[in-house]
Amino acid sequence: MLRFLTAGESHGQALVVIIEGLPAGLEITVEEIQAEMARRRLGYGRGPRQRFEEDELTLVGGVRHGRTLGSPVAIEIKNSEWFRSDKWHDEMSPAPGVTKDPLTSVRPGHADLVGMQKYGFTDARDVLERASARETAARVAAGAVAKKLLSHLGVSVISHITQMGPVHNTSGVRPRPADLAAVDASEVRCFDPATTEAMIEEIKACAKDGDSLGGVAEVLAYGVPVGLGSHVHWDRKIDAALAQAVMSIQAVKGVEIGDAFDVAGRRGSVAHDPISWVPQLNDYRRDSSLAGGTEGGITTGELLVVRAAMKPLATLNRPTLKTVDVVTKEQTVSFKERTDVTAVPAMGVVAETMVALVLAAEAQRKFGGDSVSEFVRNAQGFRATLP
Ligand code: EPS
């Protein structure tokens, strides 16, 4: 089973990710992974960190002469500040010692207080360094590899931002894989020029107030084969796996498959995607995509649609959130850290990554194979004999 594990702190030396269960013979290069990671650094409203962060990466193991070996793939991503300066070397040193400056006015909405209570820490940095969304850089490196595997099945996973704070993209136009460059060219990764402008204005106004913004990303997976996931067990349902994976992204508080929240308010007669037989395709087609490409926990072969709602970041440039100093127990406002106004455009790229990792894992479970060619042959064999 394809799985991955990340390690590393936001201001430590590096992040690492190990991806286990990849077939042999998958062509992958540092440049391809780096290109995907550069997409995650995009976005109007990100803080100073993204202007100098280079996400310099090393393929440490599992790849030889540009191809996977079937062994675990290990990737290291250096944190630029650590390697380009002395900053953080004392504060984040793994050697024995204590911090000179513990963070104690915990931020509401962040992992600070609950993490300190759970793990018995007296410095919020012991929690926030790992809770930080910096960790998603390692996920995106893994996602780049998963996307490469999926490309052999003709699957493309893309995303676009449909809401930034109160500004919605109401154009109703969904990008296709060929439109991804146009989406990424928008500073907020929105597939509508007028809404892009309105979103940027909203971020500017928010930045002026020292505040932060949340929003919604829509992930679209094109070319997904029928039959991934299963109806037989709760933990094999692909919609459940997608929801968990996307919900695990830092600051994501809601996940929607298809038009779930709209469908909840409809009558059954207009809530489901009618099925047609299309002789030219020698295949079934759904006339709409309300279900978001899954029925009974199994992919239908239609467009997969997953939406993720991100809350506004809990770190504010002008802290106004009421909290308590955990040492003095006095009422105060949460501490200030260098931060972004919004990370919604980046979250869209991370959500693509999580969807790609789930689809790749489920495709591997269904089609198996120790090499990419065996994996593809098995998938083609399944498709060719579909009843
Ligand atoms: C983050 C705070 C900011 C973000 C960071 C996530 O970092 P810093 O505290 O170093 O300015 O830029 O995101 C990343 C570094 C990244 O690569 O996405 C936080 O507190 O979660």
GROMACS .gro file of N, CA and C in nm, residues 161-171 188 190 192-206 213-217 344:
model
  102
  161ILE      N    1  -0.914   2.823  -0.674
  161ILE     CA    2  -0.973   2.885  -0.555
  161ILE      C    3  -1.110   2.942  -0.592
  162THR      N    4  -1.212   2.900  -0.518
  162THR     CA    5  -1.349   2.943  -0.549
  162THR      C    6  -1.400   3.049  -0.451
  163GLN      N    7  -1.330   3.065  -0.339
  163GLN     CA    8  -1.373   3.165  -0.240
  163GLN      C    9  -1.251   3.214  -0.163
  164MET      N   10  -1.244   3.347  -0.147
  164MET     CA   11  -1.139   3.408  -0.065
  164MET      C   12  -1.211   3.499   0.035
  165GLY      N   13  -1.213   3.463   0.160
  165GLY     CA   14  -1.292   3.539   0.257
  165GLY      C   15  -1.435   3.551   0.207
  166PRO      N   16  -1.490   3.672   0.200
  166PRO     CA   17  -1.629   3.686   0.155
  166PRO      C   18  -1.645   3.687   0.002
  167VAL      N   19  -1.534   3.683  -0.075
  167VAL     CA   20  -1.542   3.695  -0.221
  167VAL      C   21  -1.554   3.557  -0.286
  168HIS      N   22  -1.665   3.532  -0.356
  168HIS     CA   23  -1.689   3.404  -0.423
  168HIS      C   24  -1.665   3.416  -0.573
  169ASN      N   25  -1.614   3.311  -0.634
  169ASN     CA   26  -1.610   3.303  -0.780
  169ASN      C   27  -1.743   3.243  -0.824
  170THR      N   28  -1.830   3.326  -0.878
  170THR     CA   29  -1.964   3.278  -0.916
  170THR      C   30  -1.973   3.249  -1.066
  171SER      N   31  -1.858   3.250  -1.136
  171SER     CA   32  -1.861   3.230  -1.282
  171SER      C   33  -1.910   3.090  -1.318
  188VAL      N   34  -0.414   3.464  -0.709
  188VAL     CA   35  -0.489   3.393  -0.604
  188VAL      C   36  -0.536   3.256  -0.654
  190CYS      N   37  -0.727   3.181  -0.901
  190CYS     CA   38  -0.870   3.182  -0.931
  190CYS      C   39  -0.887   3.184  -1.082
  192ASP      N   40  -1.091   3.311  -1.286
  192ASP     CA   41  -1.179   3.416  -1.336
  192ASP      C   42  -1.112   3.550  -1.309
  193PRO      N   43  -1.076   3.624  -1.414
  193PRO     CA   44  -0.998   3.748  -1.395
  193PRO      C   45  -1.066   3.851  -1.305
  194ALA      N   46  -1.198   3.870  -1.322
  194ALA     CA   47  -1.267   3.972  -1.242
  194ALA      C   48  -1.267   3.932  -1.094
  195THR      N   49  -1.291   3.804  -1.067
  195THR     CA   50  -1.292   3.759  -0.927
  195THR      C   51  -1.151   3.765  -0.868
  196THR      N   52  -1.050   3.737  -0.951
  196THR     CA   53  -0.911   3.748  -0.905
  196THR      C   54  -0.886   3.889  -0.850
  197GLU      N   55  -0.928   3.990  -0.927
  197GLU     CA   56  -0.909   4.129  -0.883
  197GLU      C   57  -0.979   4.154  -0.750
  198ALA      N   58  -1.103   4.109  -0.741
  198ALA     CA   59  -1.181   4.132  -0.618
  198ALA      C   60  -1.117   4.061  -0.499
  199MET      N   61  -1.062   3.942  -0.523
  199MET     CA   62  -0.997   3.867  -0.415
  199MET      C   63  -0.871   3.941  -0.368
  200ILE      N   64  -0.794   3.993  -0.464
  200ILE     CA   65  -0.671   4.064  -0.428
  200ILE      C   66  -0.705   4.191  -0.348
  201GLU      N   67  -0.810   4.261  -0.389
  201GLU     CA   68  -0.853   4.380  -0.313
  201GLU      C   69  -0.889   4.343  -0.169
  202GLU      N   70  -0.957   4.231  -0.155
  202GLU     CA   71  -0.998   4.185  -0.021
  202GLU      C   72  -0.874   4.153   0.064
  203ILE      N   73  -0.774   4.091   0.003
  203ILE     CA   74  -0.651   4.057   0.077
  203ILE      C   75  -0.577   4.186   0.117
  204LYS      N   76  -0.574   4.282   0.025
  204LYS     CA   77  -0.507   4.410   0.056
  204LYS      C   78  -0.575   4.477   0.175
  205ALA      N   79  -0.708   4.480   0.173
  205ALA     CA   80  -0.783   4.546   0.282
  205ALA      C   81  -0.757   4.474   0.414
  206CYS      N   82  -0.751   4.343   0.406
  206CYS     CA   83  -0.729   4.261   0.525
  206CYS      C   84  -0.587   4.284   0.580
  213LEU      N   85  -0.730   3.589   0.633
  213LEU     CA   86  -0.845   3.545   0.553
  213LEU      C   87  -0.842   3.395   0.527
  214GLY      N   88  -0.959   3.333   0.529
  214GLY     CA   89  -0.973   3.193   0.488
  214GLY      C   90  -1.036   3.186   0.350
  215GLY      N   91  -1.079   3.067   0.311
  215GLY     CA   92  -1.141   3.053   0.180
  215GLY      C   93  -1.163   2.907   0.143
  216VAL      N   94  -1.197   2.887   0.016
  216VAL     CA   95  -1.232   2.752  -0.031
  216VAL      C   96  -1.154   2.719  -0.159
  217ALA      N   97  -1.098   2.599  -0.163
  217ALA     CA   98  -1.033   2.548  -0.284
  217ALA      C   99  -1.116   2.431  -0.336
  344VAL      N  100  -0.463   3.048   0.134
  344VAL     CA  101  -0.565   2.971   0.062
  344VAL      C  102  -0.514   2.924  -0.076
   0.00000   0.00000   0.00000
